[in-house]
Amino acid sequence: MFKIGEFSKLTQVSVRMLRYYDETGLLKPAKIDSWTGYRMYSTDQIPTLNKIVYLRDSGFNVSEIAVAFNQRSDTALIEQLNQKHIEIKANIQAEQAKLKKLEIAKAELLHEKKETHYNVTIKSIPSYHVLSLRRVIPDYYAEGELWKELSEFVNQYKVEITNQTFSIYHDEDYRENNVDVELCAFVNKAGQDHGAFQFRHTNPVPVMACTMVYGDFSNIAAAFLSFAKWLQQNSQYKMNGTSRQIVHRGPWNEENQQKYLTEIQIPLDIFS
């Protein structure tokens, strides 16, 4: 048996943390000396302590570690580890997005970034025969997973599609979460509907404003601001209906983000 200080030195875990694990019930001393009240630990407890430290360093809090200890099978524990992996990865992506926004803000403050003017063109969009998948997703970043789901459906049911695809955003405003998005892939013939997967004809749009966005997807925000200025200068046009987005070159066919090419489409009404 070892006193808490000795056990701390041997395991490289501070006395403060050992006392905390005792208080939370994660690791009770093997015994408490009845005369001195000293906490006494055994080498048999080292594997348990190592597991606590491993889970703690993997991002688990005390309650999550307690749940892990209560798992009756390795499969359940592995599932819990997988969920933590997904959570940490999502946090990393969120922090990376914040870093990118900081860099953009810094560049603008230092006048390192010149204002980009996006050319707006007007064209008529016909009705398209498409395979559609519409769903409310957590945020815009989750659209990639929705495209994977559509691709898996196409492969499973051997749906014949062309290389032309686009997204329709049905929300009237910008959403930070709960985004109503519809994915559309051109098809030559109709197939059997399955739940959210529908074969349909999109509505034609007589007047559609279009602008091309080159480079990283973060440039899309600037394109919308440029479009706002264009609308103000061309007051005969008013926004009306759901916007669309076509990624002509993206992660699946272009490695260099600076060469991405995205088309933004916004339906308009004309007032004389």
C-alpha positions as a Python dict, from the first residue, in 0.01 Angstrom:
ca = {
    (1, 'M'): (0, 0, 0),
    (2, 'F'): (112, 354, -73),
    (3, 'K'): (27, 687, 85),
    (4, 'I'): (-140, 935, -149),
    (5, 'G'): (184, 1131, -195),
    (6, 'E'): (379, 820, -283),
    (7, 'F'): (108, 700, -519),
    (8, 'S'): (103, 1044, -680),
    (9, 'K'): (476, 1035, -748),
    (10, 'L'): (469, 681, -884),
    (11, 'T'): (173, 741, -1117),
    (12, 'Q'): (262, 1102, -1213),
    (13, 'V'): (-86, 1218, -1113),
    (14, 'S'): (-113, 1510, -872),
    (15, 'V'): (-247, 1469, -519),
    (16, 'R'): (-509, 1731, -603),
    (17, 'M'): (-644, 1518, -889),
    (18, 'L'): (-635, 1197, -682),
    (19, 'R'): (-841, 1367, -415),
    (20, 'Y'): (-1080, 1495, -684),
    (21, 'Y'): (-1122, 1144, -827),
    (22, 'D'): (-1194, 1023, -476),
    (23, 'E'): (-1459, 1292, -421),
    (24, 'T'): (-1631, 1218, -753),
    (25, 'G'): (-1623, 844, -695),
    (26, 'L'): (-1406, 762, -996),
    (27, 'L'): (-1118, 624, -790),
    (28, 'K'): (-1164, 564, -418),
    (29, 'P'): (-857, 475, -208),
    (30, 'A'): (-804, 103, -158),
    (31, 'K'): (-833, 174, 214),
    (32, 'I'): (-818, 457, 464),
    (33, 'D'): (-594, 411, 765),
    (34, 'S'): (-821, 401, 1070),
    (35, 'W'): (-558, 565, 1294),
    (36, 'T'): (-418, 839, 1070),
    (37, 'G'): (-699, 885, 816),
    (38, 'Y'): (-443, 860, 537),
    (39, 'R'): (-566, 753, 195),
    (40, 'M'): (-386, 435, 94),
    (41, 'Y'): (-360, 311, -265),
    (42, 'S'): (-267, -20, -426),
    (43, 'T'): (-84, -105, -749),
    (44, 'D'): (-402, -288, -852),
    (45, 'Q'): (-563, 56, -896),
    (46, 'I'): (-307, 181, -1148),
    (47, 'P'): (-487, 39, -1459),
    (48, 'T'): (-807, 213, -1351),
    (49, 'L'): (-620, 539, -1294),
    (50, 'N'): (-452, 508, -1633),
    (51, 'K'): (-792, 464, -1796),
    (52, 'I'): (-923, 777, -1619),
    (53, 'V'): (-624, 982, -1737),
    (54, 'Y'): (-656, 850, -2093),
    (55, 'L'): (-1024, 939, -2113),
    (56, 'R'): (-965, 1277, -1947),
    (57, 'D'): (-693, 1364, -2199),
    (58, 'S'): (-929, 1253, -2479),
    (59, 'G'): (-1178, 1523, -2381),
    (60, 'F'): (-1410, 1327, -2152),
    (61, 'N'): (-1551, 1504, -1846),
    (62, 'V'): (-1609, 1332, -1513),
    (63, 'S'): (-1969, 1229, -1586),
    (64, 'E'): (-1870, 1087, -1925),
    (65, 'I'): (-1583, 891, -1766),
    (66, 'A'): (-1826, 750, -1510),
    (67, 'V'): (-2054, 636, -1795),
    (68, 'A'): (-1758, 475, -1970),
    (69, 'F'): (-1669, 282, -1656),
    (70, 'N'): (-2026, 151, -1635),
    (71, 'Q'): (-2025, 15, -1990),
    (72, 'R'): (-2073, -359, -1986),
    (73, 'S'): (-1903, -426, -2318),
    (74, 'D'): (-1611, -299, -2522),
    (75, 'T'): (-1851, -234, -2811),
    (76, 'A'): (-2049, 18, -2606),
    (77, 'L'): (-1727, 188, -2494),
    (78, 'I'): (-1598, 206, -2851),
    (79, 'E'): (-1927, 367, -2956),
    (80, 'Q'): (-1883, 626, -2682),
    (81, 'L'): (-1529, 693, -2804),
    (82, 'N'): (-1657, 732, -3160),
    (83, 'Q'): (-1916, 986, -3045),
    (84, 'K'): (-1646, 1182, -2864),
    (85, 'H'): (-1434, 1171, -3180),
    (86, 'I'): (-1722, 1321, -3382),
    (87, 'E'): (-1778, 1589, -3117),
    (88, 'I'): (-1411, 1692, -3107),
    (89, 'K'): (-1388, 1697, -3488),
    (90, 'A'): (-1694, 1924, -3506),
    (91, 'N'): (-1539, 2157, -3248),
    (92, 'I'): (-1215, 2169, -3447),
    (93, 'Q'): (-1404, 2259, -3765),
    (94, 'A'): (-1593, 2532, -3581),
    (95, 'E'): (-1268, 2676, -3443),
    (96, 'Q'): (-1105, 2662, -3788),
    (97, 'A'): (-1400, 2855, -3928),
    (98, 'K'): (-1347, 3119, -3657),
    (99, 'L'): (-976, 3142, -3748),
    (100, 'K'): (-1065, 3197, -4113),
    (101, 'K'): (-1307, 3475, -4019),
    (102, 'L'): (-1038, 3635, -3801),
    (103, 'E'): (-795, 3635, -4094),
    (104, 'I'): (-1056, 3793, -4323),
    (105, 'A'): (-1138, 4059, -4062),
    (106, 'K'): (-769, 4135, -4008),
    (107, 'A'): (-706, 4168, -4381),
    (108, 'E'): (-996, 4408, -4418),
    (109, 'L'): (-883, 4618, -4122),
    (110, 'L'): (-532, 4641, -4263),
    (111, 'H'): (-672, 4723, -4611),
    (112, 'E'): (-494, 4421, -4751),
    (113, 'K'): (-801, 4302, -4934),
    (114, 'K'): (-939, 4507, -5218),
    (115, 'E'): (-1310, 4510, -5282),
    (116, 'T'): (-1411, 4254, -5543),
    (117, 'H'): (-1683, 4337, -5792),
    (118, 'Y'): (-1891, 4044, -5912),
    (119, 'N'): (-2049, 4066, -6256),
    (120, 'V'): (-2425, 4007, -6243),
    (121, 'T'): (-2602, 3869, -6550),
    (122, 'I'): (-2974, 3813, -6611),
    (123, 'K'): (-3105, 3498, -6775),
    (124, 'S'): (-3417, 3282, -6796),
    (125, 'I'): (-3405, 2939, -6627),
    (126, 'P'): (-3630, 2663, -6765),
    (127, 'S'): (-3793, 2383, -6569),
    (128, 'Y'): (-3560, 2090, -6502),
    (129, 'H'): (-3640, 1723, -6446),
    (130, 'V'): (-3447, 1631, -6131),
    (131, 'L'): (-3399, 1382, -5852),
    (132, 'S'): (-3464, 1591, -5541),
    (133, 'L'): (-3365, 1550, -5176),
    (134, 'R'): (-3502, 1820, -4946),
    (135, 'R'): (-3428, 1832, -4575),
    (136, 'V'): (-3370, 2074, -4286),
    (137, 'I'): (-3002, 2037, -4191),
    (138, 'P'): (-2814, 2171, -3884),
    (139, 'D'): (-2621, 2436, -4081),
    (140, 'Y'): (-2477, 2511, -4425),
    (141, 'Y'): (-2165, 2304, -4351),
    (142, 'A'): (-2382, 1992, -4324),
    (143, 'E'): (-2479, 2012, -4691),
    (144, 'G'): (-2180, 1794, -4785),
    (145, 'E'): (-2322, 1502, -4587),
    (146, 'L'): (-2655, 1547, -4766),
    (147, 'W'): (-2481, 1520, -5103),
    (148, 'K'): (-2321, 1195, -4987),
    (149, 'E'): (-2667, 1064, -4897),
    (150, 'L'): (-2798, 1156, -5242),
    (151, 'S'): (-2498, 990, -5407),
    (152, 'E'): (-2555, 668, -5210),
    (153, 'F'): (-2921, 664, -5321),
    (154, 'V'): (-2820, 711, -5685),
    (155, 'N'): (-2573, 422, -5661),
    (156, 'Q'): (-2813, 194, -5473),
    (157, 'Y'): (-3104, 237, -5715),
    (158, 'K'): (-2887, 292, -6024),
    (159, 'V'): (-3048, 625, -6108),
    (160, 'E'): (-2919, 776, -6432),
    (161, 'I'): (-2817, 1134, -6363),
    (162, 'T'): (-2614, 1388, -6559),
    (163, 'N'): (-2322, 1583, -6414),
    (164, 'Q'): (-2543, 1887, -6357),
    (165, 'T'): (-2655, 1950, -5998),
    (166, 'F'): (-2765, 2248, -5792),
    (167, 'S'): (-2898, 2340, -5448),
    (168, 'I'): (-3215, 2535, -5369),
    (169, 'Y'): (-3234, 2726, -5040),
    (170, 'H'): (-3598, 2757, -4935),
    (171, 'D'): (-3550, 2989, -4637),
    (172, 'E'): (-3640, 3353, -4703),
    (173, 'D'): (-3356, 3470, -4479),
    (174, 'Y'): (-3006, 3358, -4380),
    (175, 'R'): (-3009, 3085, -4116),
    (176, 'E'): (-2729, 3003, -3873),
    (177, 'N'): (-2894, 2667, -3811),
    (178, 'N'): (-3192, 2458, -3927),
    (179, 'V'): (-3135, 2532, -4296),
    (180, 'D'): (-3406, 2419, -4539),
    (181, 'V'): (-3210, 2300, -4843),
    (182, 'E'): (-3305, 2093, -5147),
    (183, 'L'): (-3047, 1911, -5358),
    (184, 'C'): (-3128, 1858, -5726),
    (185, 'A'): (-2958, 1631, -5977),
    (186, 'F'): (-3063, 1632, -6342),
    (187, 'V'): (-3217, 1303, -6462),
    (188, 'N'): (-3316, 1177, -6805),
    (189, 'K'): (-3619, 984, -6682),
    (190, 'A'): (-3833, 951, -6370),
    (191, 'G'): (-3783, 677, -6116),
    (192, 'Q'): (-3962, 551, -5807),
    (193, 'D'): (-3990, 799, -5519),
    (194, 'H'): (-3851, 683, -5184),
    (195, 'G'): (-3935, 896, -4882),
    (196, 'A'): (-3750, 1228, -4911),
    (197, 'F'): (-3604, 1125, -5248),
    (198, 'Q'): (-3845, 1261, -5510),
    (199, 'F'): (-3843, 1283, -5890),
    (200, 'R'): (-3996, 1616, -5994),
    (201, 'H'): (-3984, 1912, -6231),
    (202, 'T'): (-3849, 2235, -6085),
    (203, 'N'): (-4032, 2561, -6147),
    (204, 'P'): (-3905, 2774, -6436),
    (205, 'V'): (-3765, 3114, -6342),
    (206, 'P'): (-3824, 3384, -6608),
    (207, 'V'): (-3577, 3632, -6456),
    (208, 'M'): (-3276, 3497, -6267),
    (209, 'A'): (-2978, 3706, -6156),
    (210, 'C'): (-2655, 3506, -6171),
    (211, 'T'): (-2303, 3575, -6054),
    (212, 'M'): (-1992, 3357, -6059),
    (213, 'V'): (-1777, 3323, -5747),
    (214, 'Y'): (-1416, 3215, -5788),
    (215, 'G'): (-1208, 3069, -5509),
    (216, 'D'): (-1284, 2941, -5160),
    (217, 'F'): (-1646, 2910, -5045),
    (218, 'S'): (-1579, 3193, -4795),
    (219, 'N'): (-1592, 3431, -5095),
    (220, 'I'): (-1964, 3363, -5135),
    (221, 'A'): (-2050, 3610, -4858),
    (222, 'A'): (-1871, 3891, -5046),
    (223, 'A'): (-2061, 3794, -5363),
    (224, 'F'): (-2393, 3845, -5185),
    (225, 'L'): (-2278, 4188, -5060),
    (226, 'S'): (-2180, 4284, -5414),
    (227, 'F'): (-2518, 4164, -5535),
    (228, 'A'): (-2687, 4384, -5273),
    (229, 'K'): (-2510, 4689, -5418),
    (230, 'W'): (-2615, 4584, -5769),
    (231, 'L'): (-2980, 4560, -5659),
    (232, 'Q'): (-2965, 4905, -5507),
    (233, 'Q'): (-2825, 5047, -5831),
    (234, 'N'): (-3084, 4860, -6042),
    (235, 'S'): (-3401, 4936, -5850),
    (236, 'Q'): (-3627, 4796, -6122),
    (237, 'Y'): (-3539, 4449, -5989),
    (238, 'K'): (-3662, 4298, -5663),
    (239, 'M'): (-3568, 3963, -5509),
    (240, 'N'): (-3847, 3708, -5531),
    (241, 'G'): (-3830, 3338, -5448),
    (242, 'T'): (-3572, 3082, -5347),
    (243, 'S'): (-3205, 3125, -5433),
    (244, 'R'): (-2998, 2853, -5596),
    (245, 'Q'): (-2633, 2759, -5591),
    (246, 'I'): (-2434, 2557, -5845),
    (247, 'V'): (-2083, 2440, -5760),
    (248, 'H'): (-1919, 2394, -6101),
    (249, 'R'): (-1579, 2319, -5950),
    (250, 'G'): (-1556, 2203, -5591),
    (251, 'P'): (-1388, 1953, -5356),
    (252, 'W'): (-1483, 1652, -5570),
    (253, 'N'): (-1320, 1776, -5894),
    (254, 'E'): (-1067, 2041, -5788),
    (255, 'E'): (-790, 2013, -5526),
    (256, 'N'): (-699, 2382, -5522),
    (257, 'Q'): (-961, 2581, -5330),
    (258, 'Q'): (-856, 2897, -5510),
    (259, 'K'): (-986, 2740, -5833),
    (260, 'Y'): (-1332, 2657, -5702),
    (261, 'L'): (-1614, 2800, -5916),
    (262, 'T'): (-1960, 2858, -5767),
    (263, 'E'): (-2262, 3014, -5938),
    (264, 'I'): (-2513, 3205, -5725),
    (265, 'Q'): (-2864, 3238, -5870),
    (266, 'I'): (-3133, 3469, -5727),
    (267, 'P'): (-3483, 3501, -5884),
    (268, 'L'): (-3610, 3851, -5952),
    (269, 'D'): (-3927, 4042, -6026),
    (270, 'I'): (-3915, 4338, -6265),
    (271, 'F'): (-4092, 4665, -6181),
    (272, 'S'): (-4135, 4931, -6444),
}
